[in-house]
Amino acid sequence: MDAVLEWAGRLSPAEAAAGALAGNLALFAVALLAGGLLVRRFGDRRVTPPPAPPDRRERLLTVVAVLLNSAVGLVGWQLWQSGRIRLTADAGPRALVDLLLFSLVMDALMYGGHWLAHRRRLYRLAHELHHGYPDPRPATLFVLHPLEVLGFGGAWITVLWLWPGMSALALTGYIGVNLVFGLLGHLGVEPFPLRVRRLAVFRWVALPMFHAGHHADPAVNLGFYTTLWDRLFGTIDPRYDARRAAPDPALP
């Protein structure tokens, strides 16, 4: 990791911008390819109706999201270069602790931001656009109002700015965690079998059907990685645990 950080520190702004774009295009490609495979493999476990073919606006929003995410990555690189964001080469237990804590902090912030986004005026301003696609597909993960993309990017950059020194390995792991949970939540299918869904850990870790339930009823299931904040603040779908343990996970 030391070598990677040293290499990143030698990049020019143009090279960093190109790298951020290439990285975000790769994440987008992985989401589409992996998501497509999962939807085809588990198409018999749909939890939302099959989506309509993508329209022009949906395609445009995905392009804008990838570009804005790349811009956020470039800003993060510049703040790291200037010393405002501190990254370490830790790869031991410290990296795992950083990953877990950072994921929980971001989960809490995203829950709060998501709750605010559903207040009437803010909802009409931005988040209503995402809910214009109630039957998600993998690409729906990127179908967001530009203000939401920038809001999420601003949140994680702010947390990194305040962090006393984030493991670069943990930060890389978090990017993977965010992609995996975002993708699974927008598959429209539930790939996990019943015996897995019934495990105690999935009372707290969000299953794909958890976010699918939010698309079906925007008043519930506002969390992203965990169900913790929804349980704490009473916004969890009261039928979620029964559905999680049911042989057929389909939403009514």
PDB file of N, CA and C in Angstrom, residues 81-164:
ATOM      1  N   GLN A  81      -3.694  15.400  -1.355  1.00  0.00           N
ATOM      2  CA  GLN A  81      -2.426  15.984  -1.761  1.00  0.00           C
ATOM      3  C   GLN A  81      -2.061  17.190  -0.900  1.00  0.00           C
ATOM      4  N   SER A  82      -3.065  17.946  -0.505  1.00  0.00           N
ATOM      5  CA  SER A  82      -2.811  19.153   0.286  1.00  0.00           C
ATOM      6  C   SER A  82      -2.681  18.847   1.775  1.00  0.00           C
ATOM      7  N   GLY A  83      -2.884  17.593   2.177  1.00  0.00           N
ATOM      8  CA  GLY A  83      -2.743  17.213   3.572  1.00  0.00           C
ATOM      9  C   GLY A  83      -4.007  17.349   4.396  1.00  0.00           C
ATOM     10  N   ARG A  84      -5.103  17.788   3.773  1.00  0.00           N
ATOM     11  CA  ARG A  84      -6.353  17.950   4.538  1.00  0.00           C
ATOM     12  C   ARG A  84      -7.028  16.605   4.803  1.00  0.00           C
ATOM     13  N   ILE A  85      -6.839  15.659   3.908  1.00  0.00           N
ATOM     14  CA  ILE A  85      -7.267  14.282   4.145  1.00  0.00           C
ATOM     15  C   ILE A  85      -6.006  13.452   4.372  1.00  0.00           C
ATOM     16  N   ARG A  86      -6.016  12.664   5.440  1.00  0.00           N
ATOM     17  CA  ARG A  86      -4.845  11.883   5.807  1.00  0.00           C
ATOM     18  C   ARG A  86      -5.131  10.393   5.605  1.00  0.00           C
ATOM     19  N   LEU A  87      -4.290   9.752   4.822  1.00  0.00           N
ATOM     20  CA  LEU A  87      -4.401   8.317   4.570  1.00  0.00           C
ATOM     21  C   LEU A  87      -3.151   7.616   5.068  1.00  0.00           C
ATOM     22  N   THR A  88      -3.328   6.413   5.603  1.00  0.00           N
ATOM     23  CA  THR A  88      -2.201   5.622   6.076  1.00  0.00           C
ATOM     24  C   THR A  88      -2.097   4.343   5.262  1.00  0.00           C
ATOM     25  N   ALA A  89      -0.965   3.674   5.381  1.00  0.00           N
ATOM     26  CA  ALA A  89      -0.737   2.410   4.666  1.00  0.00           C
ATOM     27  C   ALA A  89      -1.085   1.212   5.538  1.00  0.00           C
ATOM     28  N   ASP A  90      -1.762   1.413   6.661  1.00  0.00           N
ATOM     29  CA  ASP A  90      -2.097   0.306   7.562  1.00  0.00           C
ATOM     30  C   ASP A  90      -2.878  -0.767   6.822  1.00  0.00           C
ATOM     31  N   ALA A  91      -2.467  -2.028   7.029  1.00  0.00           N
ATOM     32  CA  ALA A  91      -3.152  -3.143   6.377  1.00  0.00           C
ATOM     33  C   ALA A  91      -3.515  -4.249   7.364  1.00  0.00           C
ATOM     34  N   GLY A  92      -3.335  -4.003   8.653  1.00  0.00           N
ATOM     35  CA  GLY A  92      -3.629  -4.997   9.666  1.00  0.00           C
ATOM     36  C   GLY A  92      -5.002  -4.789  10.273  1.00  0.00           C
ATOM     37  N   PRO A  93      -5.147  -5.117  11.573  1.00  0.00           N
ATOM     38  CA  PRO A  93      -6.439  -4.941  12.252  1.00  0.00           C
ATOM     39  C   PRO A  93      -6.944  -3.505  12.197  1.00  0.00           C
ATOM     40  N   ARG A  94      -6.027  -2.528  12.166  1.00  0.00           N
ATOM     41  CA  ARG A  94      -6.438  -1.125  12.089  1.00  0.00           C
ATOM     42  C   ARG A  94      -7.266  -0.867  10.829  1.00  0.00           C
ATOM     43  N   ALA A  95      -6.896  -1.484   9.731  1.00  0.00           N
ATOM     44  CA  ALA A  95      -7.638  -1.290   8.479  1.00  0.00           C
ATOM     45  C   ALA A  95      -9.057  -1.834   8.617  1.00  0.00           C
ATOM     46  N   LEU A  96      -9.203  -2.986   9.258  1.00  0.00           N
ATOM     47  CA  LEU A  96     -10.533  -3.569   9.442  1.00  0.00           C
ATOM     48  C   LEU A  96     -11.387  -2.698  10.351  1.00  0.00           C
ATOM     49  N   VAL A  97     -10.783  -2.191  11.431  1.00  0.00           N
ATOM     50  CA  VAL A  97     -11.519  -1.301  12.337  1.00  0.00           C
ATOM     51  C   VAL A  97     -11.961  -0.040  11.601  1.00  0.00           C
ATOM     52  N   ASP A  98     -11.046   0.537  10.820  1.00  0.00           N
ATOM     53  CA  ASP A  98     -11.396   1.729  10.048  1.00  0.00           C
ATOM     54  C   ASP A  98     -12.559   1.443   9.103  1.00  0.00           C
ATOM     55  N   LEU A  99     -12.510   0.305   8.437  1.00  0.00           N
ATOM     56  CA  LEU A  99     -13.567  -0.044   7.486  1.00  0.00           C
ATOM     57  C   LEU A  99     -14.913  -0.180   8.184  1.00  0.00           C
ATOM     58  N   LEU A 100     -14.943  -0.878   9.307  1.00  0.00           N
ATOM     59  CA  LEU A 100     -16.201  -1.079  10.028  1.00  0.00           C
ATOM     60  C   LEU A 100     -16.748   0.241  10.564  1.00  0.00           C
ATOM     61  N   LEU A 101     -15.881   1.031  11.189  1.00  0.00           N
ATOM     62  CA  LEU A 101     -16.338   2.297  11.769  1.00  0.00           C
ATOM     63  C   LEU A 101     -16.775   3.276  10.689  1.00  0.00           C
ATOM     64  N   PHE A 102     -16.001   3.374   9.620  1.00  0.00           N
ATOM     65  CA  PHE A 102     -16.345   4.298   8.538  1.00  0.00           C
ATOM     66  C   PHE A 102     -17.677   3.894   7.900  1.00  0.00           C
ATOM     67  N   SER A 103     -17.892   2.590   7.711  1.00  0.00           N
ATOM     68  CA  SER A 103     -19.142   2.117   7.126  1.00  0.00           C
ATOM     69  C   SER A 103     -20.329   2.443   8.021  1.00  0.00           C
ATOM     70  N   LEU A 104     -20.155   2.293   9.339  1.00  0.00           N
ATOM     71  CA  LEU A 104     -21.246   2.609  10.271  1.00  0.00           C
ATOM     72  C   LEU A 104     -21.542   4.106  10.308  1.00  0.00           C
ATOM     73  N   VAL A 105     -20.480   4.921  10.295  1.00  0.00           N
ATOM     74  CA  VAL A 105     -20.680   6.377  10.285  1.00  0.00           C
ATOM     75  C   VAL A 105     -21.405   6.797   9.011  1.00  0.00           C
ATOM     76  N   MET A 106     -20.964   6.280   7.875  1.00  0.00           N
ATOM     77  CA  MET A 106     -21.602   6.630   6.611  1.00  0.00           C
ATOM     78  C   MET A 106     -23.039   6.105   6.558  1.00  0.00           C
ATOM     79  N   ASP A 107     -23.274   4.938   7.132  1.00  0.00           N
ATOM     80  CA  ASP A 107     -24.632   4.387   7.168  1.00  0.00           C
ATOM     81  C   ASP A 107     -25.556   5.310   7.951  1.00  0.00           C
ATOM     82  N   ALA A 108     -25.062   5.820   9.081  1.00  0.00           N
ATOM     83  CA  ALA A 108     -25.871   6.745   9.880  1.00  0.00           C
ATOM     84  C   ALA A 108     -26.131   8.048   9.126  1.00  0.00           C
ATOM     85  N   LEU A 109     -25.097   8.607   8.508  1.00  0.00           N
ATOM     86  CA  LEU A 109     -25.261   9.856   7.751  1.00  0.00           C
ATOM     87  C   LEU A 109     -26.192   9.660   6.559  1.00  0.00           C
ATOM     88  N   MET A 110     -26.070   8.547   5.889  1.00  0.00           N
ATOM     89  CA  MET A 110     -26.912   8.288   4.724  1.00  0.00           C
ATOM     90  C   MET A 110     -28.361   8.063   5.137  1.00  0.00           C
ATOM     91  N   TYR A 111     -28.555   7.415   6.283  1.00  0.00           N
ATOM     92  CA  TYR A 111     -29.927   7.269   6.787  1.00  0.00           C
ATOM     93  C   TYR A 111     -30.529   8.644   7.058  1.00  0.00           C
ATOM     94  N   GLY A 112     -29.769   9.506   7.757  1.00  0.00           N
ATOM     95  CA  GLY A 112     -30.270  10.847   8.049  1.00  0.00           C
ATOM     96  C   GLY A 112     -30.528  11.648   6.789  1.00  0.00           C
ATOM     97  N   GLY A 113     -29.597  11.566   5.827  1.00  0.00           N
ATOM     98  CA  GLY A 113     -29.795  12.275   4.578  1.00  0.00           C
ATOM     99  C   GLY A 113     -30.977  11.749   3.795  1.00  0.00           C
ATOM    100  N   HIS A 114     -31.161  10.445   3.840  1.00  0.00           N
ATOM    101  CA  HIS A 114     -32.286   9.822   3.135  1.00  0.00           C
ATOM    102  C   HIS A 114     -33.609  10.237   3.768  1.00  0.00           C
ATOM    103  N   TRP A 115     -33.629  10.297   5.104  1.00  0.00           N
ATOM    104  CA  TRP A 115     -34.842  10.759   5.793  1.00  0.00           C
ATOM    105  C   TRP A 115     -35.161  12.191   5.378  1.00  0.00           C
ATOM    106  N   LEU A 116     -34.144  13.056   5.359  1.00  0.00           N
ATOM    107  CA  LEU A 116     -34.367  14.444   4.942  1.00  0.00           C
ATOM    108  C   LEU A 116     -34.825  14.508   3.486  1.00  0.00           C
ATOM    109  N   ALA A 117     -34.267  13.662   2.650  1.00  0.00           N
ATOM    110  CA  ALA A 117     -34.622  13.687   1.223  1.00  0.00           C
ATOM    111  C   ALA A 117     -36.083  13.330   0.996  1.00  0.00           C
ATOM    112  N   HIS A 118     -36.701  12.671   1.983  1.00  0.00           N
ATOM    113  CA  HIS A 118     -38.116  12.319   1.851  1.00  0.00           C
ATOM    114  C   HIS A 118     -39.049  13.356   2.472  1.00  0.00           C
ATOM    115  N   ARG A 119     -38.488  14.445   3.008  1.00  0.00           N
ATOM    116  CA  ARG A 119     -39.366  15.551   3.425  1.00  0.00           C
ATOM    117  C   ARG A 119     -39.914  16.197   2.159  1.00  0.00           C
ATOM    118  N   ARG A 120     -41.149  16.669   2.206  1.00  0.00           N
ATOM    119  CA  ARG A 120     -41.893  16.984   0.990  1.00  0.00           C
ATOM    120  C   ARG A 120     -41.146  17.891   0.022  1.00  0.00           C
ATOM    121  N   ARG A 121     -40.654  19.047   0.496  1.00  0.00           N
ATOM    122  CA  ARG A 121     -40.032  19.991  -0.433  1.00  0.00           C
ATOM    123  C   ARG A 121     -38.727  19.454  -1.000  1.00  0.00           C
ATOM    124  N   LEU A 122     -37.914  18.843  -0.142  1.00  0.00           N
ATOM    125  CA  LEU A 122     -36.669  18.278  -0.627  1.00  0.00           C
ATOM    126  C   LEU A 122     -36.923  17.103  -1.564  1.00  0.00           C
ATOM    127  N   TYR A 123     -37.957  16.323  -1.259  1.00  0.00           N
ATOM    128  CA  TYR A 123     -38.298  15.179  -2.107  1.00  0.00           C
ATOM    129  C   TYR A 123     -38.609  15.644  -3.526  1.00  0.00           C
ATOM    130  N   ARG A 124     -39.405  16.683  -3.628  1.00  0.00           N
ATOM    131  CA  ARG A 124     -39.755  17.193  -4.960  1.00  0.00           C
ATOM    132  C   ARG A 124     -38.552  17.814  -5.657  1.00  0.00           C
ATOM    133  N   LEU A 125     -37.647  18.364  -4.878  1.00  0.00           N
ATOM    134  CA  LEU A 125     -36.467  18.999  -5.455  1.00  0.00           C
ATOM    135  C   LEU A 125     -35.537  17.991  -6.111  1.00  0.00           C
ATOM    136  N   ALA A 126     -35.351  16.821  -5.481  1.00  0.00           N
ATOM    137  CA  ALA A 126     -34.316  15.908  -5.976  1.00  0.00           C
ATOM    138  C   ALA A 126     -34.707  14.434  -5.940  1.00  0.00           C
ATOM    139  N   HIS A 127     -35.034  13.918  -4.757  1.00  0.00           N
ATOM    140  CA  HIS A 127     -35.123  12.468  -4.584  1.00  0.00           C
ATOM    141  C   HIS A 127     -36.302  11.839  -5.323  1.00  0.00           C
ATOM    142  N   GLU A 128     -37.308  12.624  -5.620  1.00  0.00           N
ATOM    143  CA  GLU A 128     -38.462  12.105  -6.361  1.00  0.00           C
ATOM    144  C   GLU A 128     -38.027  11.498  -7.694  1.00  0.00           C
ATOM    145  N   LEU A 129     -36.976  12.026  -8.262  1.00  0.00           N
ATOM    146  CA  LEU A 129     -36.482  11.531  -9.538  1.00  0.00           C
ATOM    147  C   LEU A 129     -36.091  10.055  -9.432  1.00  0.00           C
ATOM    148  N   HIS A 130     -35.362   9.696  -8.365  1.00  0.00           N
ATOM    149  CA  HIS A 130     -34.945   8.297  -8.194  1.00  0.00           C
ATOM    150  C   HIS A 130     -36.157   7.392  -8.038  1.00  0.00           C
ATOM    151  N   HIS A 131     -37.165   7.863  -7.322  1.00  0.00           N
ATOM    152  CA  HIS A 131     -38.360   7.041  -7.117  1.00  0.00           C
ATOM    153  C   HIS A 131     -39.276   7.033  -8.335  1.00  0.00           C
ATOM    154  N   GLY A 132     -38.888   7.751  -9.376  1.00  0.00           N
ATOM    155  CA  GLY A 132     -39.598   7.630 -10.639  1.00  0.00           C
ATOM    156  C   GLY A 132     -39.321   6.299 -11.315  1.00  0.00           C
ATOM    157  N   TYR A 133     -38.400   5.520 -10.730  1.00  0.00           N
ATOM    158  CA  TYR A 133     -38.059   4.190 -11.254  1.00  0.00           C
ATOM    159  C   TYR A 133     -38.294   3.173 -10.132  1.00  0.00           C
ATOM    160  N   PRO A 134     -39.569   2.873  -9.820  1.00  0.00           N
ATOM    161  CA  PRO A 134     -39.884   2.040  -8.657  1.00  0.00           C
ATOM    162  C   PRO A 134     -39.505   0.570  -8.820  1.00  0.00           C
ATOM    163  N   ASP A 135     -39.346   0.125 -10.051  1.00  0.00           N
ATOM    164  CA  ASP A 135     -38.961  -1.266 -10.303  1.00  0.00           C
ATOM    165  C   ASP A 135     -37.507  -1.267 -10.759  1.00  0.00           C
ATOM    166  N   PRO A 136     -36.574  -1.417  -9.801  1.00  0.00           N
ATOM    167  CA  PRO A 136     -35.164  -1.145 -10.101  1.00  0.00           C
ATOM    168  C   PRO A 136     -34.500  -2.219 -10.947  1.00  0.00           C
ATOM    169  N   ARG A 137     -33.440  -1.811 -11.583  1.00  0.00           N
ATOM    170  CA  ARG A 137     -32.496  -2.679 -12.275  1.00  0.00           C
ATOM    171  C   ARG A 137     -31.111  -2.261 -11.777  1.00  0.00           C
ATOM    172  N   PRO A 138     -30.034  -3.015 -12.035  1.00  0.00           N
ATOM    173  CA  PRO A 138     -28.713  -2.629 -11.513  1.00  0.00           C
ATOM    174  C   PRO A 138     -28.313  -1.190 -11.815  1.00  0.00           C
ATOM    175  N   ALA A 139     -28.629  -0.693 -13.002  1.00  0.00           N
ATOM    176  CA  ALA A 139     -28.243   0.678 -13.352  1.00  0.00           C
ATOM    177  C   ALA A 139     -28.981   1.722 -12.537  1.00  0.00           C
ATOM    178  N   THR A 140     -30.121   1.343 -11.900  1.00  0.00           N
ATOM    179  CA  THR A 140     -30.888   2.303 -11.113  1.00  0.00           C
ATOM    180  C   THR A 140     -30.067   2.849  -9.948  1.00  0.00           C
ATOM    181  N   LEU A 141     -29.055   2.100  -9.538  1.00  0.00           N
ATOM    182  CA  LEU A 141     -28.138   2.580  -8.498  1.00  0.00           C
ATOM    183  C   LEU A 141     -27.550   3.936  -8.870  1.00  0.00           C
ATOM    184  N   PHE A 142     -27.370   4.177 -10.164  1.00  0.00           N
ATOM    185  CA  PHE A 142     -26.743   5.413 -10.634  1.00  0.00           C
ATOM    186  C   PHE A 142     -27.761   6.444 -11.110  1.00  0.00           C
ATOM    187  N   VAL A 143     -29.046   6.102 -11.034  1.00  0.00           N
ATOM    188  CA  VAL A 143     -30.083   7.024 -11.503  1.00  0.00           C
ATOM    189  C   VAL A 143     -30.467   7.934 -10.334  1.00  0.00           C
ATOM    190  N   LEU A 144     -29.712   8.994 -10.166  1.00  0.00           N
ATOM    191  CA  LEU A 144     -29.883   9.909  -9.042  1.00  0.00           C
ATOM    192  C   LEU A 144     -29.853  11.345  -9.550  1.00  0.00           C
ATOM    193  N   HIS A 145     -30.531  12.212  -8.818  1.00  0.00           N
ATOM    194  CA  HIS A 145     -30.421  13.638  -9.107  1.00  0.00           C
ATOM    195  C   HIS A 145     -28.979  14.081  -8.834  1.00  0.00           C
ATOM    196  N   PRO A 146     -28.412  14.939  -9.654  1.00  0.00           N
ATOM    197  CA  PRO A 146     -27.037  15.397  -9.407  1.00  0.00           C
ATOM    198  C   PRO A 146     -26.802  15.928  -8.001  1.00  0.00           C
ATOM    199  N   LEU A 147     -27.799  16.574  -7.401  1.00  0.00           N
ATOM    200  CA  LEU A 147     -27.631  17.081  -6.034  1.00  0.00           C
ATOM    201  C   LEU A 147     -27.410  15.933  -5.048  1.00  0.00           C
ATOM    202  N   GLU A 148     -28.044  14.796  -5.284  1.00  0.00           N
ATOM    203  CA  GLU A 148     -27.863  13.646  -4.392  1.00  0.00           C
ATOM    204  C   GLU A 148     -26.472  13.046  -4.556  1.00  0.00           C
ATOM    205  N   VAL A 149     -26.000  12.967  -5.793  1.00  0.00           N
ATOM    206  CA  VAL A 149     -24.650  12.452  -6.033  1.00  0.00           C
ATOM    207  C   VAL A 149     -23.629  13.322  -5.306  1.00  0.00           C
ATOM    208  N   LEU A 150     -23.769  14.630  -5.451  1.00  0.00           N
ATOM    209  CA  LEU A 150     -22.832  15.555  -4.805  1.00  0.00           C
ATOM    210  C   LEU A 150     -22.998  15.536  -3.288  1.00  0.00           C
ATOM    211  N   GLY A 151     -24.230  15.354  -2.807  1.00  0.00           N
ATOM    212  CA  GLY A 151     -24.458  15.293  -1.365  1.00  0.00           C
ATOM    213  C   GLY A 151     -23.770  14.098  -0.736  1.00  0.00           C
ATOM    214  N   PHE A 152     -23.891  12.920  -1.374  1.00  0.00           N
ATOM    215  CA  PHE A 152     -23.221  11.732  -0.854  1.00  0.00           C
ATOM    216  C   PHE A 152     -21.708  11.899  -0.925  1.00  0.00           C
ATOM    217  N   GLY A 153     -21.217  12.408  -2.064  1.00  0.00           N
ATOM    218  CA  GLY A 153     -19.780  12.610  -2.202  1.00  0.00           C
ATOM    219  C   GLY A 153     -19.254  13.595  -1.179  1.00  0.00           C
ATOM    220  N   GLY A 154     -20.004  14.670  -0.953  1.00  0.00           N
ATOM    221  CA  GLY A 154     -19.599  15.653   0.044  1.00  0.00           C
ATOM    222  C   GLY A 154     -19.575  15.071   1.439  1.00  0.00           C
ATOM    223  N   ALA A 155     -20.504  14.150   1.726  1.00  0.00           N
ATOM    224  CA  ALA A 155     -20.558  13.532   3.051  1.00  0.00           C
ATOM    225  C   ALA A 155     -19.316  12.688   3.319  1.00  0.00           C
ATOM    226  N   TRP A 156     -18.945  11.853   2.359  1.00  0.00           N
ATOM    227  CA  TRP A 156     -17.790  10.989   2.656  1.00  0.00           C
ATOM    228  C   TRP A 156     -16.480  11.762   2.629  1.00  0.00           C
ATOM    229  N   ILE A 157     -16.405  12.802   1.824  1.00  0.00           N
ATOM    230  CA  ILE A 157     -15.196  13.631   1.853  1.00  0.00           C
ATOM    231  C   ILE A 157     -15.082  14.361   3.193  1.00  0.00           C
ATOM    232  N   THR A 158     -16.209  14.847   3.707  1.00  0.00           N
ATOM    233  CA  THR A 158     -16.196  15.538   5.002  1.00  0.00           C
ATOM    234  C   THR A 158     -15.769  14.603   6.123  1.00  0.00           C
ATOM    235  N   VAL A 159     -16.314  13.374   6.109  1.00  0.00           N
ATOM    236  CA  VAL A 159     -15.934  12.403   7.135  1.00  0.00           C
ATOM    237  C   VAL A 159     -14.445  12.081   7.030  1.00  0.00           C
ATOM    238  N   LEU A 160     -13.940  11.908   5.814  1.00  0.00           N
ATOM    239  CA  LEU A 160     -12.508  11.646   5.640  1.00  0.00           C
ATOM    240  C   LEU A 160     -11.672  12.818   6.137  1.00  0.00           C
ATOM    241  N   TRP A 161     -12.139  14.028   5.900  1.00  0.00           N
ATOM    242  CA  TRP A 161     -11.428  15.231   6.332  1.00  0.00           C
ATOM    243  C   TRP A 161     -11.288  15.249   7.858  1.00  0.00           C
ATOM    244  N   LEU A 162     -12.352  14.805   8.540  1.00  0.00           N
ATOM    245  CA  LEU A 162     -12.354  14.827  10.004  1.00  0.00           C
ATOM    246  C   LEU A 162     -11.679  13.596  10.612  1.00  0.00           C
ATOM    247  N   TRP A 163     -11.497  12.546   9.806  1.00  0.00           N
ATOM    248  CA  TRP A 163     -10.917  11.302  10.326  1.00  0.00           C
ATOM    249  C   TRP A 163      -9.442  11.526  10.663  1.00  0.00           C
ATOM    250  N   PRO A 164      -8.956  10.998  11.785  1.00  0.00           N
ATOM    251  CA  PRO A 164      -7.567  11.264  12.184  1.00  0.00           C
ATOM    252  C   PRO A 164      -6.519  10.593  11.309  1.00  0.00           C
TER     253      PRO A 164
END
